[in-house]
Short mmCIF file of C-alpha atoms and ligand atoms in Angstrom, two decimals:
data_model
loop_
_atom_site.label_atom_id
_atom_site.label_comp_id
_atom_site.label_asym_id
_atom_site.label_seq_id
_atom_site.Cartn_x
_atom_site.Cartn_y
_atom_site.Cartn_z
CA UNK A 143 -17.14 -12.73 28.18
CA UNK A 144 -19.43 -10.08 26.62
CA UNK A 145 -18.43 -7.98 23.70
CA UNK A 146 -20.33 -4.55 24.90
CA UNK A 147 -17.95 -5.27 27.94
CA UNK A 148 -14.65 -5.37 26.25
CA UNK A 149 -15.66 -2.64 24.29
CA UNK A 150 -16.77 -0.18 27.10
CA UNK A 151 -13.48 -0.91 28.73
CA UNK A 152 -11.67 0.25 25.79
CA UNK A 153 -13.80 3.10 25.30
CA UNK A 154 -13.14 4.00 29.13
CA UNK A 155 -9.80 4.00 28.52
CA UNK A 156 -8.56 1.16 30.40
CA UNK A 157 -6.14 -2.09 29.44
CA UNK A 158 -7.60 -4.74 28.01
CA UNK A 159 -7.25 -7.60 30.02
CA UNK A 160 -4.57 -10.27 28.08
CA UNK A 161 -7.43 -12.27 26.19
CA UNK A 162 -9.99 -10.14 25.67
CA UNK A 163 -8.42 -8.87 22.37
CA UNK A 164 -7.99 -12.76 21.57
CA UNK A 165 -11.50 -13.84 22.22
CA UNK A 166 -13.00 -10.87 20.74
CA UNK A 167 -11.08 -11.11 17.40
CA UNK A 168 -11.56 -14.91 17.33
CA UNK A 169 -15.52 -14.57 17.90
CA UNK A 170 -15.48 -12.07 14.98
CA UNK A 171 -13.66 -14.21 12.27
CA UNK A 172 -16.14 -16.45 13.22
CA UNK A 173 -19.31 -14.49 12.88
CA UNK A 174 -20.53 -14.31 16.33
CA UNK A 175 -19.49 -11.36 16.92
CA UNK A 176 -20.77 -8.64 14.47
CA UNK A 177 -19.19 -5.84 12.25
CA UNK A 178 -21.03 -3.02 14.12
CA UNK A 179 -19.16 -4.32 17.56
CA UNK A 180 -16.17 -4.53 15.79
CA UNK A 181 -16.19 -1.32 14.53
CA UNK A 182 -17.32 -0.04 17.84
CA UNK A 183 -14.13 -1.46 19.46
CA UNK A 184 -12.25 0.18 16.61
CA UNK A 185 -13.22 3.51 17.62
CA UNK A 186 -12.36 3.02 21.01
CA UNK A 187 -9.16 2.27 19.82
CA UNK A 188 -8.59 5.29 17.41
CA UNK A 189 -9.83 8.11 20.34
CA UNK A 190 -8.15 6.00 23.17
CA UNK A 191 -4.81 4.31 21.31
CA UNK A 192 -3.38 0.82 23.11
CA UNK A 193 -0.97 0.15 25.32
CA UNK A 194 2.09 -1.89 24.29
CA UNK A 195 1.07 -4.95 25.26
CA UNK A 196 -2.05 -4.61 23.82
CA UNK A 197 -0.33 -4.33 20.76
CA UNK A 198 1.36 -7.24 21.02
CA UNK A 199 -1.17 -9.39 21.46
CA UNK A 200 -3.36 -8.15 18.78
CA UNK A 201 -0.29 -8.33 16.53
CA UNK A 202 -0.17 -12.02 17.28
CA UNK A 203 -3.65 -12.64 17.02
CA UNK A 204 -4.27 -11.43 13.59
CA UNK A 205 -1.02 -13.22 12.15
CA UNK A 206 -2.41 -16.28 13.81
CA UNK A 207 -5.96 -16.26 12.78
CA UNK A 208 -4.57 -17.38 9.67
CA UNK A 209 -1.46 -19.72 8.37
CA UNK A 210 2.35 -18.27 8.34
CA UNK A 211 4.40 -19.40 5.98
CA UNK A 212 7.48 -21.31 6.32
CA UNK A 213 9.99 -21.19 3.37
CA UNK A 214 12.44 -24.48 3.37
CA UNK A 215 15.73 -23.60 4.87
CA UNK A 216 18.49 -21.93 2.55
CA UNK A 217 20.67 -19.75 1.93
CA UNK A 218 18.28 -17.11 0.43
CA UNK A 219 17.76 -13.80 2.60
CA UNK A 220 13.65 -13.58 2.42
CA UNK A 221 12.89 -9.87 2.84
CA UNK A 222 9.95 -7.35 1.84
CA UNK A 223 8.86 -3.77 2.08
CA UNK A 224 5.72 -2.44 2.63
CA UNK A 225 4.10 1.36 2.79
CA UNK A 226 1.43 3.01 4.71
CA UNK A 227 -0.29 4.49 1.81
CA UNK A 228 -0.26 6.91 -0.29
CA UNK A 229 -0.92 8.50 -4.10
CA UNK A 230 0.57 7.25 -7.17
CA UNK A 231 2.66 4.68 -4.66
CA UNK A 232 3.33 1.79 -7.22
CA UNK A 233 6.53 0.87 -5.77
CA UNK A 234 6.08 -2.65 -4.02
CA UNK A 235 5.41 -3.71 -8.09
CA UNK A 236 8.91 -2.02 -8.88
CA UNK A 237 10.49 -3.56 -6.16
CA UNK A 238 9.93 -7.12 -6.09
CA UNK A 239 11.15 -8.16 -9.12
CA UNK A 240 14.10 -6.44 -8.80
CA UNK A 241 15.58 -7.35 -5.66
CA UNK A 242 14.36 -11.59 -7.23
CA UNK A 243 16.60 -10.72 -9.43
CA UNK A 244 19.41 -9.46 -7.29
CA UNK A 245 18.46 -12.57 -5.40
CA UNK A 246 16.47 -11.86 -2.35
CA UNK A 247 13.01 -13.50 -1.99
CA UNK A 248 10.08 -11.46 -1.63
CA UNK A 249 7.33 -13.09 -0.35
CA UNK A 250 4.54 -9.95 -0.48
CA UNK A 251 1.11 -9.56 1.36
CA UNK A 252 -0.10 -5.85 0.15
CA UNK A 253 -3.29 -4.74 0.72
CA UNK A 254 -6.09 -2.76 -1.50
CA UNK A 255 -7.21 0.75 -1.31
CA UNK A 256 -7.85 2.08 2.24
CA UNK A 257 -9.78 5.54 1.99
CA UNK A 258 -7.90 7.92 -0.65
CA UNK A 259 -4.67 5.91 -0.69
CA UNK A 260 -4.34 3.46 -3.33
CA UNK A 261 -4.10 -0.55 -3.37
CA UNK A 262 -1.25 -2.86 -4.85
CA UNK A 263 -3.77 -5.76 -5.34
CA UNK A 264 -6.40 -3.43 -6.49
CA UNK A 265 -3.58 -1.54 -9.42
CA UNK A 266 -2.62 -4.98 -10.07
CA UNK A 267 -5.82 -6.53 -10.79
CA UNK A 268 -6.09 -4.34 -13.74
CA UNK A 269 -3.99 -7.17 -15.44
CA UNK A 270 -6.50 -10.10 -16.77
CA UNK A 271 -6.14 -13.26 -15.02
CA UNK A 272 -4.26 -12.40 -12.40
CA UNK A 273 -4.42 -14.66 -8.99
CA UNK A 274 -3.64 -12.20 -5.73
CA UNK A 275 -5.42 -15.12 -3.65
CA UNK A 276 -3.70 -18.46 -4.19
CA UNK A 277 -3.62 -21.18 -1.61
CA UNK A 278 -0.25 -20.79 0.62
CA UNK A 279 1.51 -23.84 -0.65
CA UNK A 280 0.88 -22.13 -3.97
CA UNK A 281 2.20 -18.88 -2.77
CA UNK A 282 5.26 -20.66 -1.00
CA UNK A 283 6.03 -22.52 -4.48
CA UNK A 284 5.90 -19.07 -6.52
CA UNK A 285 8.46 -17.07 -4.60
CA UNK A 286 10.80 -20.24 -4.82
CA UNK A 287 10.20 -20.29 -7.87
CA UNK A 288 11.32 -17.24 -9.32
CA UNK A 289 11.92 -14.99 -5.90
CA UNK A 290 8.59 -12.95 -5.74
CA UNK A 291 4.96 -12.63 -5.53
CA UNK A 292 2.81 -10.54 -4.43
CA UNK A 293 -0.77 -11.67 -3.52
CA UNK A 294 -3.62 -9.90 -1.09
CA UNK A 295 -4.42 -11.02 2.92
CA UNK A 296 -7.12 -13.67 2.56
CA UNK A 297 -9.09 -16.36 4.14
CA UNK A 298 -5.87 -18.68 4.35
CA UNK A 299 -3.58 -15.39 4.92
CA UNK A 300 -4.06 -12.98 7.56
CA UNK A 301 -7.62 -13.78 7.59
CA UNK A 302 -8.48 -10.96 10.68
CA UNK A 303 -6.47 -7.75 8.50
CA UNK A 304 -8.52 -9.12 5.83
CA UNK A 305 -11.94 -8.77 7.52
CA UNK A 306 -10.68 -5.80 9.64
CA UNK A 307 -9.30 -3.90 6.86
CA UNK A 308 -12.24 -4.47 4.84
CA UNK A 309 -14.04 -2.56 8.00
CA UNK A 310 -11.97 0.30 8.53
CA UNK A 311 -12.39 1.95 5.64
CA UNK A 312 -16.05 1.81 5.52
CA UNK A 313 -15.85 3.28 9.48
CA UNK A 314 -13.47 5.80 9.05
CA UNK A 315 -11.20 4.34 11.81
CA UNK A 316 -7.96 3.86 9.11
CA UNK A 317 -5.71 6.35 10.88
CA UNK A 318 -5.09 4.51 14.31
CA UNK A 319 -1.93 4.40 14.52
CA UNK A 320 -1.88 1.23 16.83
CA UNK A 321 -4.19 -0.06 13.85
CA UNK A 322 -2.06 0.46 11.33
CA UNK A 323 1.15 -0.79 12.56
CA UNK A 324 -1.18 -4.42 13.69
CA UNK A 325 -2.32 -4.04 10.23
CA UNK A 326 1.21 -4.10 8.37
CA UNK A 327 3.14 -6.34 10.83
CA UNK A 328 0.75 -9.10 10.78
CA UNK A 329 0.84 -9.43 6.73
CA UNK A 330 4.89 -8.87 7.24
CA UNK A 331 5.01 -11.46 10.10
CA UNK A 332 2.89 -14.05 8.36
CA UNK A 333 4.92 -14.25 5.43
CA UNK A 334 7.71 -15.38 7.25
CA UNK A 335 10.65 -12.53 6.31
CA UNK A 336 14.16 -11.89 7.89
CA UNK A 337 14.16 -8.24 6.82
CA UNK A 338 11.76 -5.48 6.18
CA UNK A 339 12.31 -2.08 4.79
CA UNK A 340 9.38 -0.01 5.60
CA UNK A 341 8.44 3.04 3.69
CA UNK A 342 6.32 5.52 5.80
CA UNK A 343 4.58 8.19 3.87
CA UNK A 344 4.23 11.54 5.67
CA UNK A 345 2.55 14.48 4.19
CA UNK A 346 -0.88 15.86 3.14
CA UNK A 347 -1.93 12.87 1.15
CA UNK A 348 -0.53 10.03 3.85
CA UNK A 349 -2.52 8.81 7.02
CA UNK A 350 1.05 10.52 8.94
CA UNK A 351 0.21 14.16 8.54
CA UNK A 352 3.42 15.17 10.48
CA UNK A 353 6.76 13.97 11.41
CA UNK A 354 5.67 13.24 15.13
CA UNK A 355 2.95 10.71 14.08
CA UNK A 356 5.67 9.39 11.38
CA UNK A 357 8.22 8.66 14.45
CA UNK A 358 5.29 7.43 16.58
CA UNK A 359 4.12 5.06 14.27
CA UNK A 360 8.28 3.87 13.45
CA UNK A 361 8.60 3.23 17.06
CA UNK A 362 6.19 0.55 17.51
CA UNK A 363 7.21 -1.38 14.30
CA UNK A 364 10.19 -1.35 15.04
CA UNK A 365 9.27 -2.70 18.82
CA UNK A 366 6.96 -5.44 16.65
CA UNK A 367 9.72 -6.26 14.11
CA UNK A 368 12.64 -6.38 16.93
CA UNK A 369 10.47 -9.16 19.09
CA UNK A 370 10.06 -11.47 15.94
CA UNK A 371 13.52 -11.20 15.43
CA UNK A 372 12.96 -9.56 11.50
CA UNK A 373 15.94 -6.66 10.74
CA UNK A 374 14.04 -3.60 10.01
CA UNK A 375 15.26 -0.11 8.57
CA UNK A 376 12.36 2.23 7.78
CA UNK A 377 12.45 5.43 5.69
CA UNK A 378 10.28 8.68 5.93
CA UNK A 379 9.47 9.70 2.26
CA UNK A 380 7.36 13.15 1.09
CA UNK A 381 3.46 12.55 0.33
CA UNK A 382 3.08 16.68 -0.20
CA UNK A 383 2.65 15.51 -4.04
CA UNK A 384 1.65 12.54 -5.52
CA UNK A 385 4.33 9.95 -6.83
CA UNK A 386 5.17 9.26 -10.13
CA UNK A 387 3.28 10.68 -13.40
CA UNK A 388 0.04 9.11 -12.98
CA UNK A 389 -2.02 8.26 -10.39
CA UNK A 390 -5.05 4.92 -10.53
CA UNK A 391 -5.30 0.92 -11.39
CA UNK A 392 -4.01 -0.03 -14.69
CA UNK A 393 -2.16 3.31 -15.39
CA UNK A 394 -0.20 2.87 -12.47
CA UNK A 395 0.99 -0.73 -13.60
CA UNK A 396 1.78 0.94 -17.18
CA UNK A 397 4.12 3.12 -15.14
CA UNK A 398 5.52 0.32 -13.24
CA UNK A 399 6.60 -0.99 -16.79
CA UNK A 400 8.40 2.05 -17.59
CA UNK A 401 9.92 2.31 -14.22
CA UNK A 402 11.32 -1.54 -14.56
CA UNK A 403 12.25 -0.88 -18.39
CA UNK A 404 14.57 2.08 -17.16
CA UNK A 405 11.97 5.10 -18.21
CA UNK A 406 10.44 5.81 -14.99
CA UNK A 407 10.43 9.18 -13.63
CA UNK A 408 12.84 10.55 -11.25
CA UNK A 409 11.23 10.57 -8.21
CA UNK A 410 9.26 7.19 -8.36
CA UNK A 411 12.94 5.67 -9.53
CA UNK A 412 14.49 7.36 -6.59
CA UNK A 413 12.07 6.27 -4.06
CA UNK A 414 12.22 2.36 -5.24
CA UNK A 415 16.31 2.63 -5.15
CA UNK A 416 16.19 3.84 -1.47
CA UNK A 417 13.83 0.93 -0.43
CA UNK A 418 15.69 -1.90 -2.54
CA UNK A 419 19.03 -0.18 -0.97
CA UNK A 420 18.55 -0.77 2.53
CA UNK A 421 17.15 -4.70 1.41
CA UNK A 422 20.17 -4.93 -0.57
CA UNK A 423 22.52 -4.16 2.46
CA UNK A 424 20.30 -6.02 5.11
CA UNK A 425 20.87 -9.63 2.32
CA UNK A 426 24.38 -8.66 2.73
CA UNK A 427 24.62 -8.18 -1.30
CA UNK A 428 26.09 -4.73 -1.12
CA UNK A 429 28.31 -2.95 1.54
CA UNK A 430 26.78 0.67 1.37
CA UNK A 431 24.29 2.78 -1.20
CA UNK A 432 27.17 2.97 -3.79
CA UNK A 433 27.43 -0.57 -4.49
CA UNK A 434 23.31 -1.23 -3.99
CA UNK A 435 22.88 1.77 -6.65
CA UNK A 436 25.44 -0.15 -9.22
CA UNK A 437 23.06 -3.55 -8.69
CA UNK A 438 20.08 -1.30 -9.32
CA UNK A 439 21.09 -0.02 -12.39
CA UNK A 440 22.39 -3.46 -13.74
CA UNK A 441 19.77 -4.95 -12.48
CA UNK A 442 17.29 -2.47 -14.95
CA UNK A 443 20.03 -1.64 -17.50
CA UNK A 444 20.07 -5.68 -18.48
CA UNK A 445 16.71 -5.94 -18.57
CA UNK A 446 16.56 -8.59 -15.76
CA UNK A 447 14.07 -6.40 -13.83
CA UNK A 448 11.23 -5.89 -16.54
CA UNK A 449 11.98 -10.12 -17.50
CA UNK A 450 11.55 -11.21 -13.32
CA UNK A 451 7.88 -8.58 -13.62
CA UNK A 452 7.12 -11.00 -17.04
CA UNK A 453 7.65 -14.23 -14.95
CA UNK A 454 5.94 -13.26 -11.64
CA UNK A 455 2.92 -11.91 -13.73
CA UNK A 456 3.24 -15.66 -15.35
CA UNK A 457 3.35 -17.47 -12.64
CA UNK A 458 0.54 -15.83 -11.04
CA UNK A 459 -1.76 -16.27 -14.24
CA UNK A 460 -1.74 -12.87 -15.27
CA UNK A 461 -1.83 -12.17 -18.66
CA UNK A 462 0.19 -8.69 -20.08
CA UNK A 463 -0.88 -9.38 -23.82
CA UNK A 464 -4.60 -8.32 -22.86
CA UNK A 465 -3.40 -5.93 -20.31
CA UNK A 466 -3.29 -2.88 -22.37
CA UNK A 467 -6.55 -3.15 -23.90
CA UNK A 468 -8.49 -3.84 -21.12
CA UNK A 469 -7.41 0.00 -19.50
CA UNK A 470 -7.81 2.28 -22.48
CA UNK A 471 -10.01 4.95 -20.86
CA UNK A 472 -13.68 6.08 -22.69
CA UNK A 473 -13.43 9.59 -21.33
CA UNK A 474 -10.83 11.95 -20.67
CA UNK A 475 -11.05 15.69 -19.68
CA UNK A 476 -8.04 18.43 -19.38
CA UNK A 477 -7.69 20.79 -15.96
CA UNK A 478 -6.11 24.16 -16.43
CA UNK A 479 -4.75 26.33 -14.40
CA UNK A 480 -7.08 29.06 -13.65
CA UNK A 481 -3.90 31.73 -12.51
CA UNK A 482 -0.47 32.76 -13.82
CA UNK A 483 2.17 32.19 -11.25
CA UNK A 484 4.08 29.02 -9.33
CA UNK A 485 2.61 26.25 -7.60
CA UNK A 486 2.97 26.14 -3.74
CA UNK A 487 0.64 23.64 -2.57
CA UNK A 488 -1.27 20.44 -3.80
CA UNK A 489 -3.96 18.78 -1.77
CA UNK A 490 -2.77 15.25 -2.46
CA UNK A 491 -5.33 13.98 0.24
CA UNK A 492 -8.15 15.59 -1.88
CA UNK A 493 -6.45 14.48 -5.33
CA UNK A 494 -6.95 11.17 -3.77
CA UNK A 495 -10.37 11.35 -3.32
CA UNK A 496 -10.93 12.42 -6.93
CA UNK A 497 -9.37 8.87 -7.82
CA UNK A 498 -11.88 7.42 -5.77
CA UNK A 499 -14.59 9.65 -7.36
CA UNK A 500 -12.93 8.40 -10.67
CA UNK A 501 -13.41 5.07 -10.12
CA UNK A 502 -10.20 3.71 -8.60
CA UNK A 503 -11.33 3.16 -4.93
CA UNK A 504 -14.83 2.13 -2.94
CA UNK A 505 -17.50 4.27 -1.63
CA UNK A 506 -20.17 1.38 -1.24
CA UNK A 507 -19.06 -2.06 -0.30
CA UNK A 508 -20.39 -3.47 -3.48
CA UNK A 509 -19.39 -0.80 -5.80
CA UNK A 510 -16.70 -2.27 -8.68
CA UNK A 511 -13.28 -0.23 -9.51
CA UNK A 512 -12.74 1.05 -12.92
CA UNK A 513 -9.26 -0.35 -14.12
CA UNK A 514 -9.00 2.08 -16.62
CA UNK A 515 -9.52 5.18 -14.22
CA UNK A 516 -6.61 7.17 -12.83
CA UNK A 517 -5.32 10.81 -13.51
CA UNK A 518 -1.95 12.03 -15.22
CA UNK A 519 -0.27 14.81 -13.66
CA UNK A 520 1.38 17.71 -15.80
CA UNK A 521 2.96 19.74 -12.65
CA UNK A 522 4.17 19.24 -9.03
CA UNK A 523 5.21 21.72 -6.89
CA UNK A 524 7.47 24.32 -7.51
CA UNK A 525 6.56 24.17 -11.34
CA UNK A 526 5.52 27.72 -12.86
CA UNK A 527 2.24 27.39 -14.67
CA UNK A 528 0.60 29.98 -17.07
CA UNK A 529 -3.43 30.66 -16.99
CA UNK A 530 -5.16 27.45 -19.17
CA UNK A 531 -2.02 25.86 -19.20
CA UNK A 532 -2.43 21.50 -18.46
CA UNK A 533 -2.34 20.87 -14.68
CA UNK A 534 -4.04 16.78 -14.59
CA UNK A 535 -5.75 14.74 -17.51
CA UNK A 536 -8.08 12.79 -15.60
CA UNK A 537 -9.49 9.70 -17.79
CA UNK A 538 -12.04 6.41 -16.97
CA UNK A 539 -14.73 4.87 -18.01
CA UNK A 540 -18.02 6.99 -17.00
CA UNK A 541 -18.43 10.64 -18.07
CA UNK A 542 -20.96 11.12 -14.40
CA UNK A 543 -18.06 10.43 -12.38
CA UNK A 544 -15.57 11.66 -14.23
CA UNK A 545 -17.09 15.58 -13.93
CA UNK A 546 -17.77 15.56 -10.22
CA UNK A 547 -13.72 13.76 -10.26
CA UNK A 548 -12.89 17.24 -12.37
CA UNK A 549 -15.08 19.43 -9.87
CA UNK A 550 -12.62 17.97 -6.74
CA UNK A 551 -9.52 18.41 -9.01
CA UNK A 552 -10.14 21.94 -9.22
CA UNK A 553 -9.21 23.05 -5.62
CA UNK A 554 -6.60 20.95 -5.18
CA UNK A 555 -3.18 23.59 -5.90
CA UNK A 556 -2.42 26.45 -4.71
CA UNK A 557 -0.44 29.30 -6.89
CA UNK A 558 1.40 31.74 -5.56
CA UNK A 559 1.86 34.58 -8.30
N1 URA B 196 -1.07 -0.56 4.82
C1 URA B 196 -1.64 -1.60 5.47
O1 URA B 196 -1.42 -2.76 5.12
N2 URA B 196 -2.45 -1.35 6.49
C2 URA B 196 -2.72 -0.11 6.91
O2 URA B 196 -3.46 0.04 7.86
C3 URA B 196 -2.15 0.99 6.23
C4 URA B 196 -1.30 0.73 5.17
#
């Protein structure tokens, strides 16, 4: 086989044949094939999309260039979530401690930042020590341990996402939506789950603009999910405005904390309920939202879900006692509203790319992320704001970055007066 062929047939809009897809991501894992083919092939893919079979097989491939794991057989319902990305989206750290504690296993494979949108492993990094790579017996012996973990794709671990992913945002071929949907089932597939609740993001600062590419994207996971036999229920949530407070790496964690302590804000808090609800039902641990909301709140109330977040850091090495110092910020600057009036529109897309600017995300391959970097956020839509009044702090650890950040953060609302 030759790679310029399989990627000319792509790029000419015709099926790959049944193991080109294998060969081709097989030959790249193993070097022989190199990133600028790959990334050719991954253009073809974003102008020309894949068939369903296509899919399929590259869905397979990439949970099979690496191990799956196999949990020993019980009685526990082993479930996750996952999201396609967004700002201020810190609710996979939320989540999996409190559905270990309701008794569900969550055995999680997130990913980091992929262009503006931010990164579980990359927010939870910002905690000292931490081990998001372990080997998969030590991954297996974690979430039997106390229900949850949540560790990055890898070598051992859905090596091809790793190397892929790692590629896409450098060739600006994230939005595929045949990409994305190979992307997340592979992690999901490889972890070895019953049930997945999926959260799709649609708005101005999600890769799903509009409803239509929401729905497109639903229908092939759950045509991926359905043929590996995992129960899926997937929700459509608003990325218009960021979620939560704050926005970054180790602010975002901070917020977690509050979240799992029972101080989170309302719309981060509802967003985590409506994922762990539909988990909740799938286990068979409650019979509709009523009785999933009651576990919820006992499950935060009793402090069970800030004490499973202690353990799981634990277990995976991280330390909290050093956490806070290591993110206090060197610089921080104010934005102010400019007008009088009430906001209509936020660019979240654009406030993303000020957290990158900030710090929290990669332009260069080599570049390192700023855990204390992230922006606060004084006003979401709807709000009425006077002239100079607070619209985002923004805060890291370089005073360069942190006025172009302020330059981006400037055009990113809209005020009708
Ligand atoms: N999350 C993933 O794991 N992969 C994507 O491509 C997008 C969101």
């Amino acid at each position: 086989m030759i790679p310029s062929d399989i990627i000319a047939r792509k790029r000419n809009g015709k099926e790959l044949k049944s193991n080109d897809l294998s060969w081709f991501i097989t030959k790249y894992l193993r070097g022989d094939i190199s990133d600028a083919q790959m990334s050719a092939l991954l253009m073809a893919i974003y102008f020309n999309g894949m068939t369903e079979k296509e899919l399929l097989i590259l869905v397979d491939e990439m949970v099979h260039s690496g191990q799956v794991v196999k949990f020993e057989k019980s009685n526990f319902f082993i479930a996750d979530k996952h999201s396609t990305g967004g700002i201020g989206d810190k609710t996979s750290i939320i989540l999996a401690p409190i559905m270990a504690a309701a008794g569900i296993r969550i055995p999680m494979i997130a990913g980091r930042g992929l262009e503006y949108t931010g990164g579980t492993i990359d927010k939870l990094e910002a905690i000292p020590g931490i081990n998001v790579t372990p080997s998969l017996d030590k991954f297996r012996s974690w979430v039997e341990n106390i229900g949850c973990a949540i560790i990055s794709q890898s070598k051992n671990i859905c090596p091809a996402d790793n190397k892929i992913y790692a590629l896409r945002n450098q060739t600006a071929t994230v939005p595929s939506i045949p990409i994305i949907c190979s992307s997340i089932m592979s992690k999901k597939i490889a972890e070895g789950i019953m049930g997945l609740v999926m959260d799709i993001k649609v708005g101005n600062g999600a890769f799903m603009k509009t409803k239509n590419d929401a729905l497109e994207l639903s229908i092939l996971i759950k045509k991926v999910a359905i043929s590996y036999g995992i129960k899926i229920d997937i929700i459509y949530s608003d990325m218009n405005q960021p979620l939560g407070r704050y926005a970054g790496l180790g602010c975002e964690i901070t917020e977690a904390i509050d979240c799992l302590k029972g101080n989170g804000p309302q719309d981060l808090i509802n967003n985590t309920f409506e994922l762990c609800s539909c988990l909740l039902i799938q286990a068979g641990k409650a019979k509709d939202k009523q009785e999933s909301k009651e576990i919820f709140n006992t499950i935060i109330e009793t402090g069970k879900a800030f004490e499973f977040f202690q353990k799981m850091i634990a277990l995976q090495n991280g330390c909290l006692k050093q956490f806070e110092n290591n993110i206090i910020p060197k610089y921080e600057k104010i934005i102010r509203s400019t007008k009088n009036g009430t906001i209509i529109y936020m660019d979240t897309e654009k406030i993303g790319w000020s957290l990158i600017e900030l710090g929290c995300g990669k332009k260069e391959k080599l570049e390192r992320l700023d855990n204390t970097a992230g922006i606060e956020f004084f006003v979401k839509p709807g709000d009425t704001i006077k002239k100079g009044s607070p619209i985002y702090r923004a805060f890291n650890a370089n005073s360069k970055k942190l006025d172009s950040a302020s330059e981006l953060l400037l055009n990113t609302i809209k005020v009708h007066r």
